[in-house]
Amino acid sequence: MLTERRFLQLSLVLPLAVPLAIGLMAQLTSSEVVDGVAAIFLLSLALGGLPYLLFITAILFWSRNKSVRAIRRLSYFAPVLFVLVTAALSLAAIPFGIALREVFLFVVIFSVYALLFGYLYVFVINYLYEIFFGKRSNT
């Protein structure tokens, strides 16, 4: 049986799985709308995939001995934390010849995108959590 904690931990994979699923759907259909949506989601995976993997690794490590309530509380701050992690990692591009202005522009654009989609994922996951576990007490 899927526990509340495991559900929340597995939900961290959603931002990686959704772009891949939409990309696969685009390959199986001939819809320009699906192709456009897939392009947006796959771009998010290309730009944010590695930072997100590092981010969820840290979250999973942190959540090992935390209560469900603490994990859910963190979910509401996760998009902002992810943006901060991505911004910090983006600064690592400067020694490789990327101008600070370009890094800043990337961080701003990526942050807007990451916050919009991040909070969409947070809403969906917490909504599903309430559907499946809402009657139970938080441990």
mmCIF file of N, CA and C in Angstrom:
data_model
loop_
_atom_site.group_PDB
_atom_site.id
_atom_site.type_symbol
_atom_site.label_atom_id
_atom_site.label_comp_id
_atom_site.label_asym_id
_atom_site.label_seq_id
_atom_site.Cartn_x
_atom_site.Cartn_y
_atom_site.Cartn_z
ATOM 1 N N MET A 1 0.836 -1.183 0.000
ATOM 2 C CA MET A 1 0.000 0.000 0.000
ATOM 3 C C MET A 1 0.887 1.255 0.000
ATOM 4 N N LEU A 2 0.460 2.224 -0.741
ATOM 5 C CA LEU A 2 1.195 3.473 -0.858
ATOM 6 C C LEU A 2 0.947 4.333 0.378
ATOM 7 N N THR A 3 2.023 4.668 1.070
ATOM 8 C CA THR A 3 1.891 5.515 2.257
ATOM 9 C C THR A 3 1.882 6.982 1.852
ATOM 10 N N GLU A 4 1.462 7.821 2.775
ATOM 11 C CA GLU A 4 1.440 9.262 2.523
ATOM 12 C C GLU A 4 2.841 9.781 2.220
ATOM 13 N N ARG A 5 3.800 9.367 3.000
ATOM 14 C CA ARG A 5 5.187 9.813 2.808
ATOM 15 C C ARG A 5 5.713 9.365 1.442
ATOM 16 N N ARG A 6 5.474 8.118 1.082
ATOM 17 C CA ARG A 6 5.962 7.596 -0.196
ATOM 18 C C ARG A 6 5.273 8.320 -1.357
ATOM 19 N N PHE A 7 3.974 8.597 -1.229
ATOM 20 C CA PHE A 7 3.261 9.354 -2.261
ATOM 21 C C PHE A 7 3.924 10.713 -2.481
ATOM 22 N N LEU A 8 4.213 11.416 -1.395
ATOM 23 C CA LEU A 8 4.827 12.741 -1.509
ATOM 24 C C LEU A 8 6.242 12.647 -2.092
ATOM 25 N N GLN A 9 6.978 11.629 -1.699
ATOM 26 C CA GLN A 9 8.323 11.462 -2.235
ATOM 27 C C GLN A 9 8.284 11.095 -3.718
ATOM 28 N N LEU A 10 7.379 10.202 -4.102
ATOM 29 C CA LEU A 10 7.261 9.823 -5.513
ATOM 30 C C LEU A 10 6.755 10.977 -6.372
ATOM 31 N N SER A 11 5.989 11.860 -5.774
ATOM 32 C CA SER A 11 5.455 12.996 -6.530
ATOM 33 C C SER A 11 6.562 13.916 -7.038
ATOM 34 N N LEU A 12 7.723 13.828 -6.445
ATOM 35 C CA LEU A 12 8.846 14.652 -6.894
ATOM 36 C C LEU A 12 9.300 14.292 -8.312
ATOM 37 N N VAL A 13 8.931 13.109 -8.768
ATOM 38 C CA VAL A 13 9.306 12.663 -10.106
ATOM 39 C C VAL A 13 8.394 13.273 -11.176
ATOM 40 N N LEU A 14 7.243 13.777 -10.779
ATOM 41 C CA LEU A 14 6.264 14.297 -11.733
ATOM 42 C C LEU A 14 6.836 15.341 -12.699
ATOM 43 N N PRO A 15 7.614 16.333 -12.245
ATOM 44 C CA PRO A 15 8.160 17.304 -13.201
ATOM 45 C C PRO A 15 9.148 16.710 -14.210
ATOM 46 N N LEU A 16 9.613 15.516 -13.974
ATOM 47 C CA LEU A 16 10.458 14.829 -14.956
ATOM 48 C C LEU A 16 9.614 13.922 -15.845
ATOM 49 N N ALA A 17 8.616 13.272 -15.257
ATOM 50 C CA ALA A 17 7.795 12.314 -15.998
ATOM 51 C C ALA A 17 6.818 12.992 -16.955
ATOM 52 N N VAL A 18 6.230 14.105 -16.550
ATOM 53 C CA VAL A 18 5.234 14.772 -17.403
ATOM 54 C C VAL A 18 5.845 15.238 -18.728
ATOM 55 N N PRO A 19 6.984 15.947 -18.728
ATOM 56 C CA PRO A 19 7.551 16.344 -20.024
ATOM 57 C C PRO A 19 7.890 15.145 -20.920
ATOM 58 N N LEU A 20 8.374 14.067 -20.314
ATOM 59 C CA LEU A 20 8.687 12.880 -21.106
ATOM 60 C C LEU A 20 7.417 12.262 -21.688
ATOM 61 N N ALA A 21 6.357 12.195 -20.904
ATOM 62 C CA ALA A 21 5.087 11.639 -21.384
ATOM 63 C C ALA A 21 4.497 12.502 -22.493
ATOM 64 N N ILE A 22 4.546 13.808 -22.333
ATOM 65 C CA ILE A 22 4.022 14.705 -23.366
ATOM 66 C C ILE A 22 4.880 14.622 -24.629
ATOM 67 N N GLY A 23 6.182 14.498 -24.465
ATOM 68 C CA GLY A 23 7.061 14.321 -25.615
ATOM 69 C C GLY A 23 6.757 13.044 -26.368
ATOM 70 N N LEU A 24 6.486 11.979 -25.631
ATOM 71 C CA LEU A 24 6.115 10.707 -26.257
ATOM 72 C C LEU A 24 4.782 10.842 -26.981
ATOM 73 N N MET A 25 3.828 11.534 -26.345
ATOM 74 C CA MET A 25 2.529 11.739 -26.968
ATOM 75 C C MET A 25 2.682 12.529 -28.274
ATOM 76 N N ALA A 26 3.579 13.499 -28.292
ATOM 77 C CA ALA A 26 3.814 14.287 -29.504
ATOM 78 C C ALA A 26 4.373 13.408 -30.624
ATOM 79 N N GLN A 27 5.181 12.425 -30.261
ATOM 80 C CA GLN A 27 5.726 11.515 -31.262
ATOM 81 C C GLN A 27 4.651 10.603 -31.845
ATOM 82 N N LEU A 28 3.615 10.322 -31.055
ATOM 83 C CA LEU A 28 2.565 9.397 -31.473
ATOM 84 C C LEU A 28 1.397 10.091 -32.173
ATOM 85 N N THR A 29 1.344 11.417 -32.105
ATOM 86 C CA THR A 29 0.251 12.153 -32.745
ATOM 87 C C THR A 29 0.828 13.087 -33.805
ATOM 88 N N SER A 30 -0.060 13.663 -34.580
ATOM 89 C CA SER A 30 0.379 14.634 -35.583
ATOM 90 C C SER A 30 -0.263 15.993 -35.325
ATOM 91 N N SER A 31 -0.519 16.304 -34.071
ATOM 92 C CA SER A 31 -1.168 17.551 -33.694
ATOM 93 C C SER A 31 -0.122 18.643 -33.466
ATOM 94 N N GLU A 32 -0.319 19.793 -34.110
ATOM 95 C CA GLU A 32 0.593 20.909 -33.907
ATOM 96 C C GLU A 32 0.490 21.456 -32.489
ATOM 97 N N VAL A 33 -0.706 21.383 -31.899
ATOM 98 C CA VAL A 33 -0.895 21.853 -30.526
ATOM 99 C C VAL A 33 -0.092 20.983 -29.570
ATOM 100 N N VAL A 34 -0.186 19.676 -29.727
ATOM 101 C CA VAL A 34 0.571 18.757 -28.872
ATOM 102 C C VAL A 34 2.062 18.960 -29.086
ATOM 103 N N ASP A 35 2.475 19.172 -30.340
ATOM 104 C CA ASP A 35 3.896 19.430 -30.618
ATOM 105 C C ASP A 35 4.375 20.694 -29.915
ATOM 106 N N GLY A 36 3.557 21.746 -29.934
ATOM 107 C CA GLY A 36 3.928 23.002 -29.271
ATOM 108 C C GLY A 36 4.026 22.847 -27.766
ATOM 109 N N VAL A 37 3.050 22.166 -27.182
ATOM 110 C CA VAL A 37 3.074 21.931 -25.734
ATOM 111 C C VAL A 37 4.271 21.059 -25.374
ATOM 112 N N ALA A 38 4.513 20.045 -26.182
ATOM 113 C CA ALA A 38 5.653 19.155 -25.928
ATOM 114 C C ALA A 38 6.959 19.927 -25.989
ATOM 115 N N ALA A 39 7.074 20.838 -26.938
ATOM 116 C CA ALA A 39 8.301 21.625 -27.054
ATOM 117 C C ALA A 39 8.552 22.435 -25.791
ATOM 118 N N ILE A 40 7.501 23.032 -25.246
ATOM 119 C CA ILE A 40 7.643 23.822 -24.014
ATOM 120 C C ILE A 40 8.068 22.932 -22.854
ATOM 121 N N PHE A 41 7.407 21.795 -22.692
ATOM 122 C CA PHE A 41 7.726 20.901 -21.582
ATOM 123 C C PHE A 41 9.113 20.274 -21.741
ATOM 124 N N LEU A 42 9.472 19.906 -22.966
ATOM 125 C CA LEU A 42 10.794 19.312 -23.173
ATOM 126 C C LEU A 42 11.901 20.345 -22.988
ATOM 127 N N LEU A 43 11.629 21.595 -23.321
ATOM 128 C CA LEU A 43 12.601 22.653 -23.059
ATOM 129 C C LEU A 43 12.814 22.797 -21.549
ATOM 130 N N SER A 44 11.728 22.690 -20.791
ATOM 131 C CA SER A 44 11.871 22.771 -19.333
ATOM 132 C C SER A 44 12.738 21.637 -18.816
ATOM 133 N N LEU A 45 12.574 20.484 -19.408
ATOM 134 C CA LEU A 45 13.385 19.333 -18.994
ATOM 135 C C LEU A 45 14.848 19.539 -19.380
ATOM 136 N N ALA A 46 15.075 20.076 -20.559
ATOM 137 C CA ALA A 46 16.452 20.302 -21.014
ATOM 138 C C ALA A 46 17.160 21.350 -20.151
ATOM 139 N N LEU A 47 16.452 22.415 -19.809
ATOM 140 C CA LEU A 47 17.073 23.495 -19.036
ATOM 141 C C LEU A 47 17.102 23.214 -17.536
ATOM 142 N N GLY A 48 16.063 22.571 -17.035
ATOM 143 C CA GLY A 48 15.967 22.393 -15.587
ATOM 144 C C GLY A 48 16.148 20.985 -15.090
ATOM 145 N N GLY A 49 16.349 20.036 -15.998
ATOM 146 C CA GLY A 49 16.428 18.632 -15.593
ATOM 147 C C GLY A 49 17.544 18.327 -14.615
ATOM 148 N N LEU A 50 18.755 18.730 -14.946
ATOM 149 C CA LEU A 50 19.891 18.445 -14.058
ATOM 150 C C LEU A 50 19.771 19.178 -12.724
ATOM 151 N N PRO A 51 19.470 20.489 -12.726
ATOM 152 C CA PRO A 51 19.280 21.140 -11.421
ATOM 153 C C PRO A 51 18.144 20.505 -10.617
ATOM 154 N N TYR A 52 17.089 20.068 -11.313
ATOM 155 C CA TYR A 52 15.972 19.456 -10.598
ATOM 156 C C TYR A 52 16.377 18.112 -9.994
ATOM 157 N N LEU A 53 17.170 17.339 -10.717
ATOM 158 C CA LEU A 53 17.654 16.068 -10.153
ATOM 159 C C LEU A 53 18.468 16.310 -8.884
ATOM 160 N N LEU A 54 19.325 17.312 -8.906
ATOM 161 C CA LEU A 54 20.092 17.657 -7.703
ATOM 162 C C LEU A 54 19.153 18.110 -6.582
ATOM 163 N N PHE A 55 18.161 18.902 -6.952
ATOM 164 C CA PHE A 55 17.196 19.415 -5.983
ATOM 165 C C PHE A 55 16.402 18.286 -5.331
ATOM 166 N N ILE A 56 15.857 17.375 -6.137
ATOM 167 C CA ILE A 56 15.046 16.311 -5.531
ATOM 168 C C ILE A 56 15.901 15.334 -4.739
ATOM 169 N N THR A 57 17.143 15.175 -5.121
ATOM 170 C CA THR A 57 18.034 14.332 -4.320
ATOM 171 C C THR A 57 18.186 14.919 -2.920
ATOM 172 N N ALA A 58 18.389 16.232 -2.861
ATOM 173 C CA ALA A 58 18.499 16.905 -1.558
ATOM 174 C C ALA A 58 17.187 16.805 -0.777
ATOM 175 N N ILE A 59 16.068 16.981 -1.454
ATOM 176 C CA ILE A 59 14.758 16.905 -0.786
ATOM 177 C C ILE A 59 14.518 15.496 -0.253
ATOM 178 N N LEU A 60 14.823 14.495 -1.052
ATOM 179 C CA LEU A 60 14.640 13.109 -0.597
ATOM 180 C C LEU A 60 15.533 12.797 0.592
ATOM 181 N N PHE A 61 16.759 13.268 0.548
ATOM 182 C CA PHE A 61 17.663 13.078 1.683
ATOM 183 C C PHE A 61 17.104 13.769 2.926
ATOM 184 N N TRP A 62 16.648 15.000 2.777
ATOM 185 C CA TRP A 62 16.085 15.764 3.893
ATOM 186 C C TRP A 62 14.829 15.084 4.453
ATOM 187 N N SER A 63 14.004 14.525 3.580
ATOM 188 C CA SER A 63 12.691 14.015 4.000
ATOM 189 C C SER A 63 12.729 12.640 4.667
ATOM 190 N N ARG A 64 13.880 12.017 4.734
ATOM 191 C CA ARG A 64 13.959 10.653 5.269
ATOM 192 C C ARG A 64 13.298 10.496 6.623
ATOM 193 N N ASN A 65 13.538 11.396 7.553
ATOM 194 C CA ASN A 65 13.004 11.246 8.903
ATOM 195 C C ASN A 65 12.016 12.350 9.258
ATOM 196 N N LYS A 66 11.426 12.967 8.246
ATOM 197 C CA LYS A 66 10.492 14.063 8.503
ATOM 198 C C LYS A 66 9.063 13.550 8.502
ATOM 199 N N SER A 67 8.207 14.294 9.171
ATOM 200 C CA SER A 67 6.786 13.945 9.202
ATOM 201 C C SER A 67 6.140 14.296 7.866
ATOM 202 N N VAL A 68 4.997 13.699 7.609
ATOM 203 C CA VAL A 68 4.235 14.017 6.400
ATOM 204 C C VAL A 68 3.876 15.496 6.408
ATOM 205 N N ARG A 69 3.521 16.010 7.563
ATOM 206 C CA ARG A 69 3.172 17.433 7.674
ATOM 207 C C ARG A 69 4.356 18.317 7.252
ATOM 208 N N ALA A 70 5.561 17.972 7.675
ATOM 209 C CA ALA A 70 6.744 18.753 7.317
ATOM 210 C C ALA A 70 7.032 18.657 5.823
ATOM 211 N N ILE A 71 6.860 17.482 5.250
ATOM 212 C CA ILE A 71 7.093 17.304 3.815
ATOM 213 C C ILE A 71 6.070 18.101 3.016
ATOM 214 N N ARG A 72 4.815 18.040 3.424
ATOM 215 C CA ARG A 72 3.785 18.821 2.725
ATOM 216 C C ARG A 72 4.047 20.317 2.858
ATOM 217 N N ARG A 73 4.466 20.743 4.016
ATOM 218 C CA ARG A 73 4.762 22.164 4.229
ATOM 219 C C ARG A 73 5.895 22.597 3.298
ATOM 220 N N LEU A 74 6.901 21.756 3.152
ATOM 221 C CA LEU A 74 8.001 22.067 2.252
ATOM 222 C C LEU A 74 7.520 22.160 0.803
ATOM 223 N N SER A 75 6.527 21.363 0.437
ATOM 224 C CA SER A 75 6.062 21.373 -0.951
ATOM 225 C C SER A 75 5.606 22.768 -1.377
ATOM 226 N N TYR A 76 5.070 23.545 -0.456
ATOM 227 C CA TYR A 76 4.595 24.891 -0.800
ATOM 228 C C TYR A 76 5.749 25.873 -1.039
ATOM 229 N N PHE A 77 6.917 25.551 -0.535
ATOM 230 C CA PHE A 77 8.098 26.398 -0.736
ATOM 231 C C PHE A 77 9.038 25.836 -1.802
ATOM 232 N N ALA A 78 8.792 24.610 -2.241
ATOM 233 C CA ALA A 78 9.702 23.929 -3.154
ATOM 234 C C ALA A 78 9.973 24.695 -4.455
ATOM 235 N N PRO A 79 8.975 25.262 -5.119
ATOM 236 C CA PRO A 79 9.306 25.997 -6.350
ATOM 237 C C PRO A 79 10.267 27.167 -6.116
ATOM 238 N N VAL A 80 10.072 27.882 -5.031
ATOM 239 C CA VAL A 80 10.970 29.003 -4.724
ATOM 240 C C VAL A 80 12.372 28.476 -4.413
ATOM 241 N N LEU A 81 12.449 27.403 -3.644
ATOM 242 C CA LEU A 81 13.751 26.809 -3.332
ATOM 243 C C LEU A 81 14.440 26.307 -4.600
ATOM 244 N N PHE A 82 13.664 25.708 -5.503
ATOM 245 C CA PHE A 82 14.236 25.227 -6.761
ATOM 246 C C PHE A 82 14.785 26.386 -7.588
ATOM 247 N N VAL A 83 14.067 27.489 -7.632
ATOM 248 C CA VAL A 83 14.558 28.666 -8.356
ATOM 249 C C VAL A 83 15.873 29.149 -7.753
ATOM 250 N N LEU A 84 15.966 29.159 -6.431
ATOM 251 C CA LEU A 84 17.205 29.587 -5.775
ATOM 252 C C LEU A 84 18.360 28.635 -6.092
ATOM 253 N N VAL A 85 18.085 27.336 -6.088
ATOM 254 C CA VAL A 85 19.116 26.355 -6.432
ATOM 255 C C VAL A 85 19.566 26.554 -7.875
ATOM 256 N N THR A 86 18.607 26.728 -8.779
ATOM 257 C CA THR A 86 18.940 26.931 -10.189
ATOM 258 C C THR A 86 19.743 28.216 -10.390
ATOM 259 N N ALA A 87 19.353 29.273 -9.693
ATOM 260 C CA ALA A 87 20.091 30.541 -9.801
ATOM 261 C C ALA A 87 21.533 30.361 -9.323
ATOM 262 N N ALA A 88 21.707 29.666 -8.207
ATOM 263 C CA ALA A 88 23.055 29.438 -7.688
ATOM 264 C C ALA A 88 23.883 28.596 -8.656
ATOM 265 N N LEU A 89 23.274 27.552 -9.225
ATOM 266 C CA LEU A 89 23.990 26.712 -10.186
ATOM 267 C C LEU A 89 24.301 27.481 -11.469
ATOM 268 N N SER A 90 23.430 28.399 -11.852
ATOM 269 C CA SER A 90 23.649 29.192 -13.066
ATOM 270 C C SER A 90 24.878 30.086 -12.936
ATOM 271 N N LEU A 91 25.159 30.525 -11.731
ATOM 272 C CA LEU A 91 26.346 31.351 -11.514
ATOM 273 C C LEU A 91 27.624 30.590 -11.840
ATOM 274 N N ALA A 92 27.549 29.276 -11.804
ATOM 275 C CA ALA A 92 28.724 28.457 -12.126
ATOM 276 C C ALA A 92 29.102 28.572 -13.598
ATOM 277 N N ALA A 93 28.208 29.115 -14.440
ATOM 278 C CA ALA A 93 28.504 29.266 -15.867
ATOM 279 C C ALA A 93 29.415 30.459 -16.144
ATOM 280 N N ILE A 94 29.502 31.380 -15.207
ATOM 281 C CA ILE A 94 30.282 32.609 -15.428
ATOM 282 C C ILE A 94 31.760 32.323 -15.692
ATOM 283 N N PRO A 95 32.416 31.444 -14.932
ATOM 284 C CA PRO A 95 33.834 31.180 -15.230
ATOM 285 C C PRO A 95 34.066 30.558 -16.611
ATOM 286 N N PHE A 96 33.001 30.044 -17.242
ATOM 287 C CA PHE A 96 33.144 29.422 -18.558
ATOM 288 C C PHE A 96 32.840 30.398 -19.696
ATOM 289 N N GLY A 97 32.868 31.692 -19.377
ATOM 290 C CA GLY A 97 32.725 32.698 -20.426
ATOM 291 C C GLY A 97 31.317 33.202 -20.670
ATOM 292 N N ILE A 98 30.358 32.758 -19.905
ATOM 293 C CA ILE A 98 28.990 33.252 -20.046
ATOM 294 C C ILE A 98 28.898 34.564 -19.274
ATOM 295 N N ALA A 99 28.413 35.594 -19.933
ATOM 296 C CA ALA A 99 28.336 36.911 -19.305
ATOM 297 C C ALA A 99 27.309 36.921 -18.172
ATOM 298 N N LEU A 100 27.604 37.701 -17.154
ATOM 299 C CA LEU A 100 26.703 37.814 -16.009
ATOM 300 C C LEU A 100 25.322 38.269 -16.457
ATOM 301 N N ARG A 101 25.266 39.177 -17.424
ATOM 302 C CA ARG A 101 23.969 39.666 -17.934
ATOM 303 C C ARG A 101 23.152 38.520 -18.532
ATOM 304 N N GLU A 102 23.791 37.629 -19.284
ATOM 305 C CA GLU A 102 23.099 36.484 -19.885
ATOM 306 C C GLU A 102 22.631 35.506 -18.817
ATOM 307 N N VAL A 103 23.451 35.280 -17.822
ATOM 308 C CA VAL A 103 23.061 34.399 -16.716
ATOM 309 C C VAL A 103 21.861 34.998 -15.985
ATOM 310 N N PHE A 104 21.926 36.300 -15.729
ATOM 311 C CA PHE A 104 20.831 36.968 -15.037
ATOM 312 C C PHE A 104 19.540 36.871 -15.850
ATOM 313 N N LEU A 105 19.609 37.104 -17.144
ATOM 314 C CA LEU A 105 18.434 37.028 -18.003
ATOM 315 C C LEU A 105 17.862 35.611 -18.003
ATOM 316 N N PHE A 106 18.739 34.619 -18.101
ATOM 317 C CA PHE A 106 18.279 33.229 -18.044
ATOM 318 C C PHE A 106 17.570 32.946 -16.732
ATOM 319 N N VAL A 107 18.171 33.371 -15.628
ATOM 320 C CA VAL A 107 17.590 33.105 -14.304
ATOM 321 C C VAL A 107 16.216 33.763 -14.177
ATOM 322 N N VAL A 108 16.081 34.979 -14.655
ATOM 323 C CA VAL A 108 14.795 35.674 -14.556
ATOM 324 C C VAL A 108 13.726 34.950 -15.369
ATOM 325 N N ILE A 109 14.041 34.654 -16.621
ATOM 326 C CA ILE A 109 13.057 33.972 -17.482
ATOM 327 C C ILE A 109 12.753 32.580 -16.943
ATOM 328 N N PHE A 110 13.785 31.834 -16.582
ATOM 329 C CA PHE A 110 13.585 30.489 -16.060
ATOM 330 C C PHE A 110 12.799 30.520 -14.754
ATOM 331 N N SER A 111 13.048 31.512 -13.916
ATOM 332 C CA SER A 111 12.361 31.608 -12.626
ATOM 333 C C SER A 111 10.862 31.787 -12.800
ATOM 334 N N VAL A 112 10.474 32.649 -13.734
ATOM 335 C CA VAL A 112 9.042 32.850 -13.984
ATOM 336 C C VAL A 112 8.415 31.537 -14.431
ATOM 337 N N TYR A 113 9.045 30.891 -15.379
ATOM 338 C CA TYR A 113 8.562 29.616 -15.894
ATOM 339 C C TYR A 113 8.530 28.558 -14.777
ATOM 340 N N ALA A 114 9.608 28.450 -14.032
ATOM 341 C CA ALA A 114 9.703 27.431 -12.978
ATOM 342 C C ALA A 114 8.671 27.669 -11.875
ATOM 343 N N LEU A 115 8.429 28.914 -11.538
ATOM 344 C CA LEU A 115 7.437 29.202 -10.500
ATOM 345 C C LEU A 115 6.021 28.895 -10.985
ATOM 346 N N LEU A 116 5.721 29.253 -12.223
ATOM 347 C CA LEU A 116 4.385 28.953 -12.765
ATOM 348 C C LEU A 116 4.124 27.451 -12.815
ATOM 349 N N PHE A 117 5.035 26.734 -13.455
ATOM 350 C CA PHE A 117 4.852 25.291 -13.563
ATOM 351 C C PHE A 117 5.063 24.591 -12.224
ATOM 352 N N GLY A 118 5.986 25.084 -11.434
ATOM 353 C CA GLY A 118 6.229 24.479 -10.121
ATOM 354 C C GLY A 118 5.000 24.530 -9.238
ATOM 355 N N TYR A 119 4.350 25.677 -9.196
ATOM 356 C CA TYR A 119 3.149 25.775 -8.370
ATOM 357 C C TYR A 119 1.965 25.038 -8.977
ATOM 358 N N LEU A 120 1.960 24.858 -10.287
ATOM 359 C CA LEU A 120 0.942 24.010 -10.900
ATOM 360 C C LEU A 120 1.119 22.571 -10.406
ATOM 361 N N TYR A 121 2.363 22.083 -10.418
ATOM 362 C CA TYR A 121 2.637 20.742 -9.902
ATOM 363 C C TYR A 121 2.284 20.643 -8.419
ATOM 364 N N VAL A 122 2.644 21.639 -7.641
ATOM 365 C CA VAL A 122 2.339 21.625 -6.199
ATOM 366 C C VAL A 122 0.827 21.549 -5.980
ATOM 367 N N PHE A 123 0.080 22.324 -6.746
ATOM 368 C CA PHE A 123 -1.376 22.289 -6.622
ATOM 369 C C PHE A 123 -1.917 20.900 -6.949
ATOM 370 N N VAL A 124 -1.466 20.333 -8.055
ATOM 371 C CA VAL A 124 -1.952 19.012 -8.472
ATOM 372 C C VAL A 124 -1.613 17.957 -7.427
ATOM 373 N N ILE A 125 -0.383 17.939 -6.964
ATOM 374 C CA ILE A 125 0.039 16.929 -5.990
ATOM 375 C C ILE A 125 -0.723 17.070 -4.678
ATOM 376 N N ASN A 126 -0.862 18.277 -4.187
ATOM 377 C CA ASN A 126 -1.577 18.459 -2.921
ATOM 378 C C ASN A 126 -3.074 18.198 -3.076
ATOM 379 N N TYR A 127 -3.619 18.461 -4.253
ATOM 380 C CA TYR A 127 -5.017 18.126 -4.520
ATOM 381 C C TYR A 127 -5.196 16.606 -4.518
ATOM 382 N N LEU A 128 -4.297 15.899 -5.226
ATOM 383 C CA LEU A 128 -4.353 14.434 -5.237
ATOM 384 C C LEU A 128 -4.126 13.861 -3.840
ATOM 385 N N TYR A 129 -3.239 14.480 -3.091
ATOM 386 C CA TYR A 129 -3.001 14.042 -1.713
ATOM 387 C C TYR A 129 -4.306 14.111 -0.916
ATOM 388 N N GLU A 130 -5.023 15.222 -1.050
ATOM 389 C CA GLU A 130 -6.289 15.379 -0.320
ATOM 390 C C GLU A 130 -7.319 14.351 -0.764
ATOM 391 N N ILE A 131 -7.334 14.028 -2.053
ATOM 392 C CA ILE A 131 -8.274 13.028 -2.544
ATOM 393 C C ILE A 131 -7.970 11.660 -1.943
ATOM 394 N N PHE A 132 -6.695 11.275 -1.959
ATOM 395 C CA PHE A 132 -6.320 9.931 -1.514
ATOM 396 C C PHE A 132 -6.111 9.806 0.005
ATOM 397 N N PHE A 133 -5.646 10.862 0.636
ATOM 398 C CA PHE A 133 -5.275 10.743 2.042
ATOM 399 C C PHE A 133 -5.960 11.756 2.941
ATOM 400 N N GLY A 134 -6.834 12.567 2.437
ATOM 401 C CA GLY A 134 -7.423 13.665 3.192
ATOM 402 C C GLY A 134 -8.158 13.260 4.450
ATOM 403 N N LYS A 135 -8.722 12.101 4.473
ATOM 404 C CA LYS A 135 -9.485 11.635 5.652
ATOM 405 C C LYS A 135 -8.581 11.123 6.770
ATOM 406 N N ARG A 136 -7.335 10.818 6.404
ATOM 407 C CA ARG A 136 -6.391 10.283 7.386
ATOM 408 C C ARG A 136 -5.723 11.429 8.135
ATOM 409 N N SER A 137 -5.138 11.107 9.259
ATOM 410 C CA SER A 137 -4.392 12.128 10.020
ATOM 411 C C SER A 137 -2.982 12.208 9.488
ATOM 412 N N ASN A 138 -2.389 13.404 9.543
ATOM 413 C CA ASN A 138 -0.998 13.580 9.135
ATOM 414 C C ASN A 138 -0.071 13.060 10.218
ATOM 415 N N THR A 139 0.913 12.262 9.786
ATOM 416 C CA THR A 139 1.873 11.714 10.770
ATOM 417 C C THR A 139 3.199 12.380 10.623
#
